[in-house]
PDB file of C-alpha atoms in Angstrom:
ATOM      1  CA  LEU M   1      46.524 117.261 -71.779  1.00 40.00           C
ATOM      2  CA  ILE M   2      44.485 114.808 -69.697  1.00 40.00           C
ATOM      3  CA  ASP M   3      40.951 114.721 -71.040  1.00 43.00           C
ATOM      4  CA  ILE M   4      38.048 114.696 -68.603  1.00 44.00           C
ATOM      5  CA  ALA M   5      34.538 113.701 -69.220  1.00 44.00           C
ATOM      6  CA  PHE M   6      31.685 114.016 -66.771  1.00 43.00           C
ATOM      7  CA  GLY M   7      28.528 111.989 -66.997  1.00 39.00           C
ATOM      8  CA  ARG M   8      26.260 114.710 -65.273  1.00 43.00           C
ATOM      9  CA  VAL M   9      26.307 118.532 -64.807  1.00 44.00           C
ATOM     10  CA  PHE M  10      28.159 119.095 -61.522  1.00 47.00           C
ATOM     11  CA  ILE M  11      25.648 121.773 -60.144  1.00 45.00           C
ATOM     12  CA  TYR M  12      23.259 118.821 -59.151  1.00 48.00           C
ATOM     13  CA  ASP M  13      26.043 117.027 -57.478  1.00 65.00           C
ATOM     14  CA  ALA M  14      25.619 116.521 -53.699  1.00 68.00           C
ATOM     15  CA  ARG M  15      29.303 117.322 -53.352  1.00 76.00           C
ATOM     16  CA  PHE M  16      28.782 121.188 -54.336  1.00 75.00           C
ATOM     17  CA  LEU M  17      26.890 122.706 -51.582  1.00 70.00           C
ATOM     18  CA  HIS M  18      25.574 126.401 -51.932  1.00 73.00           C
ATOM     19  CA  PHE M  19      26.816 126.536 -55.465  1.00 73.00           C
ATOM     20  CA  GLU M  20      23.517 128.211 -56.260  1.00 66.00           C
ATOM     21  CA  LYS M  21      24.674 131.056 -58.527  1.00 62.00           C
ATOM     22  CA  PHE M  22      24.893 130.907 -62.366  1.00 62.00           C
ATOM     23  CA  HIS M  23      27.139 128.124 -63.639  1.00 68.00           C
ATOM     24  CA  LEU M  24      29.192 127.147 -66.650  1.00 70.00           C
ATOM     25  CA  LEU M  25      30.432 123.635 -67.209  1.00 71.00           C
ATOM     26  CA  GLN M  26      32.910 122.746 -69.978  1.00 74.00           C
ATOM     27  CA  THR M  27      33.122 119.106 -70.193  1.00 73.00           C
ATOM     28  CA  GLU M  28      36.194 119.106 -72.641  1.00 75.00           C
ATOM     29  CA  SER M  29      38.686 120.330 -70.323  1.00 76.00           C
ATOM     30  CA  GLY M  30      41.982 119.041 -68.855  1.00 82.00           C
ATOM     31  CA  LEU M  31      44.953 119.404 -66.853  1.00 88.00           C
ATOM     32  CA  VAL M  32      48.629 120.023 -67.727  1.00 90.00           C
ATOM     33  CA  ALA M  33      51.226 118.537 -65.424  1.00 92.00           C
ATOM     34  CA  ALA M  34      53.225 121.536 -64.616  1.00 92.00           C
ATOM     35  CA  ALA M  35      56.590 119.941 -63.525  1.00 92.00           C
ATOM     36  CA  LYS M  36      56.651 117.584 -66.452  1.00 95.00           C
ATOM     37  CA  SER M  37      55.765 120.303 -68.954  1.00 95.00           C
ATOM     38  CA  ASN M  38      58.621 122.576 -67.448  1.00 95.00           C
ATOM     39  CA  ALA M  39      61.120 119.705 -67.788  1.00 97.00           C
ATOM     40  CA  THR M  40      59.857 118.954 -71.250  1.00 97.00           C
ATOM     41  CA  HIS M  41      60.446 122.454 -72.360  1.00 96.00           C
ATOM     42  CA  GLN M  42      63.809 122.620 -70.929  1.00 97.00           C
ATOM     43  CA  ARG M  43      64.760 119.335 -72.498  1.00 98.00           C
ATOM     44  CA  MET M  44      63.606 120.529 -75.917  1.00 96.00           C
ATOM     45  CA  ALA M  45      65.268 123.804 -75.426  1.00 96.00           C
ATOM     46  CA  ARG M  46      68.611 122.056 -74.778  1.00 98.00           C
ATOM     47  CA  GLU M  47      68.156 119.679 -77.839  1.00 98.00           C
ATOM     48  CA  TYR M  48      67.821 122.851 -79.923  1.00 96.00           C
ATOM     49  CA  GLY M  49      71.189 124.071 -78.613  1.00 97.00           C
ATOM     50  CA  ALA M  50      70.091 126.461 -75.652  1.00 96.00           C
ATOM     51  CA  THR M  51      72.201 126.635 -72.568  1.00 96.00           C
ATOM     52  CA  LEU M  52      70.152 127.003 -69.402  1.00 97.00           C
ATOM     53  CA  ARG M  53      71.962 128.640 -66.356  1.00 96.00           C
ATOM     54  CA  ASP M  54      70.223 128.383 -62.818  1.00 95.00           C
ATOM     55  CA  ASN M  55      70.910 130.624 -59.969  1.00 95.00           C
ATOM     56  CA  ALA M  56      72.502 133.375 -62.044  1.00 97.00           C
ATOM     57  CA  PRO M  57      70.949 136.672 -61.099  1.00 97.00           C
ATOM     58  CA  VAL M  58      71.275 139.549 -63.547  1.00 98.00           C
ATOM     59  CA  THR M  59      73.393 142.311 -62.217  1.00 97.00           C
ATOM     60  CA  ALA M  60      73.775 144.659 -65.332  1.00 98.00           C
ATOM     61  CA  ILE M  61      72.371 145.154 -68.820  1.00 99.00           C
ATOM     62  CA  HIS M  62      74.056 147.510 -71.318  1.00 98.00           C
ATOM     63  CA  THR M  63      73.194 148.350 -74.829  1.00 97.00           C
ATOM     64  CA  ALA M  64      75.328 149.741 -77.526  1.00 96.00           C
ATOM     65  CA  GLY M  65      73.589 150.164 -80.851  1.00 93.00           C
ATOM     66  CA  ASN M  66      72.123 146.743 -81.642  1.00 93.00           C
ATOM     67  CA  GLU M  67      74.436 145.057 -79.074  1.00 98.00           C
ATOM     68  CA  ILE M  68      73.166 143.981 -75.770  1.00 98.00           C
ATOM     69  CA  THR M  69      75.519 142.854 -72.921  1.00 99.00           C
ATOM     70  CA  VAL M  70      73.986 141.056 -69.938  1.00 99.00           C
ATOM     71  CA  LEU M  71      76.012 140.295 -66.777  1.00 98.00           C
ATOM     72  CA  ALA M  72      74.502 137.430 -64.839  1.00 98.00           C
ATOM     73  CA  GLY M  73      75.927 135.058 -62.341  1.00 97.00           C
ATOM     74  CA  GLY M  74      79.457 136.501 -62.767  1.00 96.00           C
ATOM     75  CA  GLU M  75      79.356 135.784 -66.557  1.00 97.00           C
ATOM     76  CA  THR M  76      79.208 138.241 -69.519  1.00 98.00           C
ATOM     77  CA  TYR M  77      76.705 137.470 -72.412  1.00 98.00           C
ATOM     78  CA  THR M  78      76.617 139.459 -75.606  1.00 98.00           C
ATOM     79  CA  CYS M  79      73.651 139.188 -78.013  1.00 97.00           C
ATOM     80  CA  GLU M  80      71.603 141.160 -80.528  1.00 97.00           C
ATOM     81  CA  LYS M  81      68.073 139.997 -79.216  1.00 97.00           C
ATOM     82  CA  LEU M  82      66.952 139.716 -75.499  1.00 98.00           C
ATOM     83  CA  VAL M  83      63.775 138.379 -73.968  1.00 98.00           C
ATOM     84  CA  ILE M  84      62.861 139.342 -70.462  1.00 98.00           C
ATOM     85  CA  ALA M  85      60.370 137.057 -68.695  1.00 98.00           C
ATOM     86  CA  SER M  86      61.360 137.655 -65.135  1.00 98.00           C
ATOM     87  CA  GLY M  87      58.101 137.614 -63.296  1.00 98.00           C
ATOM     88  CA  ALA M  88      58.470 139.471 -59.856  1.00 98.00           C
ATOM     89  CA  TRP M  89      61.836 140.856 -60.980  1.00 98.00           C
ATOM     90  CA  SER M  90      60.430 142.490 -64.154  1.00 99.00           C
ATOM     91  CA  ASN M  91      60.774 146.043 -62.975  1.00 99.00           C
ATOM     92  CA  GLN M  92      64.193 145.522 -61.699  1.00 98.00           C
ATOM     93  CA  LEU M  93      65.400 144.407 -65.202  1.00 98.00           C
ATOM     94  CA  LEU M  94      63.236 146.979 -66.879  1.00 99.00           C
ATOM     95  CA  ALA M  95      65.192 149.647 -64.937  1.00 98.00           C
ATOM     96  CA  HIS M  96      68.303 148.943 -66.987  1.00 98.00           C
ATOM     97  CA  PHE M  97      66.419 150.347 -69.961  1.00 98.00           C
ATOM     98  CA  GLY M  98      64.978 153.312 -68.042  1.00 97.00           C
ATOM     99  CA  GLN M  99      61.554 151.769 -67.706  1.00 98.00           C
ATOM    100  CA  HIS M 100      59.139 151.221 -64.727  1.00 98.00           C
ATOM    101  CA  ILE M 101      55.514 149.964 -65.095  1.00 99.00           C
ATOM    102  CA  ASN M 102      52.588 149.453 -62.625  1.00 99.00           C
ATOM    103  CA  LEU M 103      52.991 145.944 -61.176  1.00 99.00           C
ATOM    104  CA  THR M 104      51.631 144.293 -58.168  1.00 99.00           C
ATOM    105  CA  VAL M 105      53.450 141.459 -56.693  1.00 99.00           C
ATOM    106  CA  THR M 106      51.501 139.163 -54.297  1.00 99.00           C
ATOM    107  CA  GLN M 107      52.472 135.888 -52.479  1.00 99.00           C
ATOM    108  CA  GLU M 108      49.753 133.322 -53.138  1.00 99.00           C
ATOM    109  CA  GLN M 109      49.155 130.027 -51.564  1.00 99.00           C
ATOM    110  CA  VAL M 110      47.439 126.653 -52.290  1.00 99.00           C
ATOM    111  CA  THR M 111      46.367 123.876 -49.866  1.00 99.00           C
ATOM    112  CA  TYR M 112      45.973 120.019 -50.589  1.00 99.00           C
ATOM    113  CA  TYR M 113      43.537 118.059 -48.347  1.00 99.00           C
ATOM    114  CA  ALA M 114      43.424 114.374 -47.599  1.00 99.00           C
ATOM    115  CA  SER M 115      39.647 113.992 -48.262  1.00 98.00           C
ATOM    116  CA  PRO M 116      37.895 111.072 -46.459  1.00 97.00           C
ATOM    117  CA  HIS M 117      36.157 110.425 -49.657  1.00 96.00           C
ATOM    118  CA  PRO M 118      39.078 110.186 -52.061  1.00 96.00           C
ATOM    119  CA  ALA M 119      37.296 108.405 -54.914  1.00 95.00           C
ATOM    120  CA  ASP M 120      34.856 111.359 -55.220  1.00 93.00           C
ATOM    121  CA  TYR M 121      37.785 113.682 -55.908  1.00 95.00           C
ATOM    122  CA  ALA M 122      39.744 111.470 -58.357  1.00 94.00           C
ATOM    123  CA  LEU M 123      40.725 113.003 -61.783  1.00 91.00           C
ATOM    124  CA  GLU M 124      38.080 111.232 -63.699  1.00 88.00           C
ATOM    125  CA  ARG M 125      35.221 112.147 -61.408  1.00 89.00           C
ATOM    126  CA  PHE M 126      35.793 115.836 -60.362  1.00 89.00           C
ATOM    127  CA  PRO M 127      36.355 118.939 -62.413  1.00 87.00           C
ATOM    128  CA  ILE M 128      38.324 122.030 -61.927  1.00 90.00           C
ATOM    129  CA  TRP M 129      36.078 124.530 -60.455  1.00 90.00           C
ATOM    130  CA  ILE M 130      36.122 128.335 -60.057  1.00 91.00           C
ATOM    131  CA  TRP M 131      33.877 130.439 -57.675  1.00 91.00           C
ATOM    132  CA  LEU M 132      34.032 133.496 -59.804  1.00 89.00           C
ATOM    133  CA  ASP M 133      33.151 136.195 -57.185  1.00 88.00           C
ATOM    134  CA  GLU M 134      34.799 138.467 -54.747  1.00 90.00           C
ATOM    135  CA  PRO M 135      36.621 136.668 -52.963  1.00 94.00           C
ATOM    136  CA  CYS M 136      37.350 134.350 -55.748  1.00 95.00           C
ATOM    137  CA  PHE M 137      38.191 130.623 -54.968  1.00 96.00           C
ATOM    138  CA  TYR M 138      39.287 127.815 -57.284  1.00 95.00           C
ATOM    139  CA  GLY M 139      40.079 124.207 -56.886  1.00 95.00           C
ATOM    140  CA  PHE M 140      41.416 120.967 -58.685  1.00 95.00           C
ATOM    141  CA  PRO M 141      40.824 117.225 -58.434  1.00 95.00           C
ATOM    142  CA  ALA M 142      43.502 115.078 -56.985  1.00 97.00           C
ATOM    143  CA  PHE M 143      46.490 115.391 -59.213  1.00 95.00           C
ATOM    144  CA  GLY M 144      50.016 115.333 -58.423  1.00 92.00           C
ATOM    145  CA  GLU M 145      49.134 114.867 -54.642  1.00 96.00           C
ATOM    146  CA  SER M 146      46.714 112.472 -53.042  1.00 97.00           C
ATOM    147  CA  GLY M 147      43.875 114.877 -52.467  1.00 98.00           C
ATOM    148  CA  PRO M 148      42.070 117.875 -54.062  1.00 98.00           C
ATOM    149  CA  LYS M 149      43.594 121.454 -54.045  1.00 98.00           C
ATOM    150  CA  ILE M 150      41.922 124.651 -53.142  1.00 98.00           C
ATOM    151  CA  ALA M 151      43.205 128.279 -53.306  1.00 98.00           C
ATOM    152  CA  GLN M 152      42.000 131.828 -53.189  1.00 98.00           C
ATOM    153  CA  ASP M 153      42.796 133.848 -56.326  1.00 98.00           C
ATOM    154  CA  VAL M 154      44.596 137.172 -55.579  1.00 97.00           C
ATOM    155  CA  GLY M 155      44.230 136.387 -51.819  1.00 97.00           C
ATOM    156  CA  GLY M 156      47.820 136.954 -50.913  1.00 98.00           C
ATOM    157  CA  ARG M 157      49.610 139.958 -49.507  1.00 97.00           C
ATOM    158  CA  GLU M 158      51.603 142.294 -51.552  1.00 98.00           C
ATOM    159  CA  THR M 159      55.416 141.569 -51.214  1.00 98.00           C
ATOM    160  CA  THR M 160      58.527 141.861 -53.697  1.00 98.00           C
ATOM    161  CA  ALA M 161      60.864 139.175 -54.997  1.00 97.00           C
ATOM    162  CA  GLU M 162      63.343 140.076 -52.427  1.00 96.00           C
ATOM    163  CA  THR M 163      61.216 140.120 -49.346  1.00 97.00           C
ATOM    164  CA  ARG M 164      58.875 137.276 -50.166  1.00 97.00           C
ATOM    165  CA  THR M 165      58.575 134.298 -47.691  1.00 96.00           C
ATOM    166  CA  PHE M 166      57.672 130.683 -48.266  1.00 97.00           C
ATOM    167  CA  GLU M 167      55.474 130.772 -44.986  1.00 98.00           C
ATOM    168  CA  ILE M 168      51.758 130.240 -45.175  1.00 98.00           C
ATOM    169  CA  ASP M 169      49.575 133.095 -44.204  1.00 98.00           C
ATOM    170  CA  PRO M 170      47.206 131.842 -41.457  1.00 98.00           C
ATOM    171  CA  ALA M 171      44.480 134.345 -42.318  1.00 98.00           C
ATOM    172  CA  GLY M 172      44.596 133.357 -46.060  1.00 98.00           C
ATOM    173  CA  PHE M 173      44.517 129.571 -45.013  1.00 99.00           C
ATOM    174  CA  GLN M 174      41.501 130.291 -42.761  1.00 99.00           C
ATOM    175  CA  ARG M 175      39.589 131.859 -45.653  1.00 98.00           C
ATOM    176  CA  THR M 176      40.075 128.853 -47.936  1.00 98.00           C
ATOM    177  CA  ASP M 177      39.570 126.347 -45.333  1.00 99.00           C
ATOM    178  CA  THR M 178      36.151 127.928 -44.299  1.00 98.00           C
ATOM    179  CA  PHE M 179      35.091 128.055 -47.918  1.00 96.00           C
ATOM    180  CA  LEU M 180      35.891 124.359 -48.406  1.00 97.00           C
ATOM    181  CA  ARG M 181      34.080 123.328 -45.325  1.00 96.00           C
ATOM    182  CA  GLN M 182      30.918 125.495 -46.375  1.00 94.00           C
ATOM    183  CA  HIS M 183      30.896 124.571 -50.103  1.00 92.00           C
ATOM    184  CA  LEU M 184      32.720 121.280 -50.539  1.00 94.00           C
ATOM    185  CA  PRO M 185      32.594 119.719 -47.080  1.00 94.00           C
ATOM    186  CA  THR M 186      33.389 116.148 -48.329  1.00 95.00           C
ATOM    187  CA  ALA M 187      36.629 117.367 -49.722  1.00 96.00           C
ATOM    188  CA  HIS M 188      37.772 118.636 -46.329  1.00 98.00           C
ATOM    189  CA  GLY M 189      40.051 116.636 -44.345  1.00 98.00           C
ATOM    190  CA  PRO M 190      43.599 116.765 -42.956  1.00 99.00           C
ATOM    191  CA  VAL M 191      46.006 119.031 -44.578  1.00 99.00           C
ATOM    192  CA  ILE M 192      48.455 117.316 -46.895  1.00 99.00           C
ATOM    193  CA  LEU M 193      50.597 120.272 -47.611  1.00 98.00           C
ATOM    194  CA  SER M 194      50.414 123.972 -48.597  1.00 98.00           C
ATOM    195  CA  LYS M 195      52.617 125.786 -51.066  1.00 98.00           C
ATOM    196  CA  THR M 196      53.354 129.413 -51.896  1.00 98.00           C
ATOM    197  CA  CYS M 197      54.069 131.181 -55.073  1.00 98.00           C
ATOM    198  CA  LEU M 198      54.319 134.741 -56.544  1.00 98.00           C
ATOM    199  CA  TYR M 199      51.712 136.631 -58.919  1.00 98.00           C
ATOM    200  CA  THR M 200      53.119 139.630 -60.766  1.00 99.00           C
ATOM    201  CA  MET M 201      50.091 141.488 -62.189  1.00 98.00           C
ATOM    202  CA  PRO M 202      49.588 144.643 -64.272  1.00 99.00           C
ATOM    203  CA  PRO M 203      46.624 146.784 -62.910  1.00 98.00           C
ATOM    204  CA  ASP M 204      44.275 145.145 -65.627  1.00 98.00           C
ATOM    205  CA  ARG M 205      45.655 141.672 -65.123  1.00 98.00           C
ATOM    206  CA  ASP M 206      46.419 141.269 -68.802  1.00 98.00           C
ATOM    207  CA  PHE M 207      49.577 139.866 -70.185  1.00 98.00           C
ATOM    208  CA  VAL M 208      52.456 142.257 -71.411  1.00 99.00           C
ATOM    209  CA  LEU M 209      53.850 140.744 -74.399  1.00 98.00           C
ATOM    210  CA  ASP M 210      55.716 143.468 -76.550  1.00 98.00           C
ATOM    211  CA  THR M 211      58.842 144.853 -77.560  1.00 97.00           C
ATOM    212  CA  LEU M 212      60.210 147.945 -75.723  1.00 97.00           C
ATOM    213  CA  PRO M 213      59.402 151.200 -77.390  1.00 94.00           C
ATOM    214  CA  GLU M 214      63.034 152.360 -77.771  1.00 94.00           C
ATOM    215  CA  HIS M 215      64.505 149.057 -77.804  1.00 96.00           C
ATOM    216  CA  PRO M 216      62.766 146.947 -80.701  1.00 96.00           C
ATOM    217  CA  ASN M 217      65.325 144.155 -80.026  1.00 97.00           C
ATOM    218  CA  VAL M 218      64.143 143.638 -76.473  1.00 98.00           C
ATOM    219  CA  ALA M 219      61.029 141.556 -76.006  1.00 98.00           C
ATOM    220  CA  VAL M 220      59.110 141.510 -72.714  1.00 98.00           C
ATOM    221  CA  ALA M 221      56.737 138.929 -71.118  1.00 98.00           C
ATOM    222  CA  ILE M 222      54.720 139.336 -67.902  1.00 99.00           C
ATOM    223  CA  GLY M 223      52.193 136.609 -67.143  1.00 97.00           C
ATOM    224  CA  ALA M 224      49.972 138.269 -64.654  1.00 97.00           C
ATOM    225  CA  GLY M 225      49.550 135.070 -62.545  1.00 95.00           C
ATOM    226  CA  HIS M 226      47.703 133.034 -65.235  1.00 94.00           C
ATOM    227  CA  ALA M 227      50.248 132.457 -68.043  1.00 95.00           C
ATOM    228  CA  PHE M 228      51.428 128.696 -67.660  1.00 94.00           C
ATOM    229  CA  LYS M 229      48.512 127.228 -69.488  1.00 92.00           C
ATOM    230  CA  PHE M 230      49.686 129.261 -72.409  1.00 95.00           C
ATOM    231  CA  ALA M 231      53.386 128.672 -72.041  1.00 94.00           C
ATOM    232  CA  SER M 232      53.951 126.979 -75.349  1.00 94.00           C
ATOM    233  CA  LEU M 233      52.271 129.545 -77.267  1.00 96.00           C
ATOM    234  CA  LEU M 234      53.624 132.402 -75.301  1.00 97.00           C
ATOM    235  CA  GLY M 235      57.199 130.998 -76.055  1.00 96.00           C
ATOM    236  CA  LYS M 236      56.486 130.789 -79.847  1.00 96.00           C
ATOM    237  CA  LEU M 237      55.159 134.556 -79.761  1.00 98.00           C
ATOM    238  CA  LEU M 238      58.316 135.726 -77.883  1.00 97.00           C
ATOM    239  CA  SER M 239      60.460 133.965 -80.330  1.00 96.00           C
ATOM    240  CA  GLN M 240      58.595 135.733 -83.149  1.00 97.00           C
ATOM    241  CA  LEU M 241      58.962 139.150 -81.445  1.00 96.00           C
ATOM    242  CA  ALA M 242      62.659 138.712 -80.762  1.00 94.00           C
ATOM    243  CA  LEU M 243      63.412 137.552 -84.325  1.00 93.00           C
ATOM    244  CA  ALA M 244      60.981 139.336 -86.481  1.00 94.00           C
ATOM    245  CA  GLY M 245      59.823 142.194 -84.357  1.00 92.00           C
ATOM    246  CA  GLN M 246      56.156 141.060 -84.702  1.00 93.00           C
ATOM    247  CA  SER M 247      53.922 138.069 -84.103  1.00 96.00           C
ATOM    248  CA  GLU M 248      51.531 136.084 -86.060  1.00 96.00           C
ATOM    249  CA  LEU M 249      48.929 137.090 -83.702  1.00 97.00           C
ATOM    250  CA  ASP M 250      47.430 140.684 -82.782  1.00 97.00           C
ATOM    251  CA  LEU M 251      48.904 141.450 -79.425  1.00 98.00           C
ATOM    252  CA  THR M 252      47.579 145.031 -79.217  1.00 97.00           C
ATOM    253  CA  PRO M 253      45.875 144.264 -75.826  1.00 97.00           C
ATOM    254  CA  PHE M 254      49.059 143.407 -74.374  1.00 98.00           C
ATOM    255  CA  HIS M 255      51.178 146.140 -75.577  1.00 98.00           C
ATOM    256  CA  PHE M 256      53.808 147.675 -73.285  1.00 98.00           C
ATOM    257  CA  SER M 257      52.749 151.202 -74.062  1.00 97.00           C
ATOM    258  CA  ARG M 258      49.009 150.809 -72.904  1.00 98.00           C
ATOM    259  CA  PRO M 259      48.259 153.576 -70.619  1.00 98.00           C
ATOM    260  CA  ILE M 260      47.257 151.804 -67.394  1.00 98.00           C
ATOM    261  CA  LEU M 261      50.933 150.578 -67.025  1.00 99.00           C
ATOM    262  CA  PHE M 262      52.035 154.019 -66.483  1.00 98.00           C
ATOM    263  CA  ALA M 263      48.942 155.753 -64.938  1.00 98.00           C
ATOM    264  CA  GLU M 264      49.275 157.319 -61.394  1.00 97.00           C
ATOM    265  CA  ASN M 265      47.265 155.299 -58.944  1.00 96.00           C
ATOM    266  CA  PRO M 266      45.590 152.904 -61.552  1.00 97.00           C
ATOM    267  CA  VAL M 267      42.324 151.171 -60.661  1.00 96.00           C
ATOM    268  CA  LYS M 268      43.408 147.540 -60.205  1.00 95.00           C
ATOM    269  CA  GLU M 269      40.950 144.813 -61.674  1.00 94.00           C
ATOM    270  CA  PHE M 270      42.521 141.549 -60.932  1.00 93.00           C
ATOM    271  CA  MET M 271      39.533 139.256 -61.461  1.00 85.00           C
ATOM    272  CA  VAL M 272      39.887 137.242 -64.504  1.00 74.00           C
TER     273      VAL M 272
END
């Protein structure tokens, strides 16, 4: 974590135009370097004996008593415990266990800008911010790239893991670009780059962290588009579910059997 401290409440900062609604400022916040964190988790897993297989799509899963057989990437793996954390492919893997839950997959995007005032958006001088409304926007200081980042939360089109593209949606870009011009004009500048990613969300946008009802030796995790910051904790909880069938924390709100995951035409509440 990189600690950030601010000398004044940002709602009085001239950079934030038209942020006239209620505000909450948390000065003890930070950023996690995602690429370094993922690499660290992978390195630690290997040090503890794990073997990581890239580009190995799962083609079949079979169960026989307590034994599970997984066919992936042309290889066959046999185990007694299985953890499914497959994001946009979740329902495809759950189908091997006769399960299907309500999930919405969207293709989201973020854009980095080369602000003409780079010092004003440096890590030590600018907070992470969220415009918690409909539509919802959020942004970061310069971190990983040379300028600040902005995105719309759940602003992307519905897609699937197989049909998603890596192309930027012009309408989505226009929404975030307009918001930036109106509310953080000194951050606006030439586009450095834009990226896409996938959100996989239950209708209530809560996590799914549980074992399957008829397969207690199979644990499932769905991050709902906001799980990365909890990655270390979620990994620990999933290991507990896999090894002991229960975790040290109460995971009731994230149960696989909660009704909204199986309701017909459920109301979708994606704001977090």
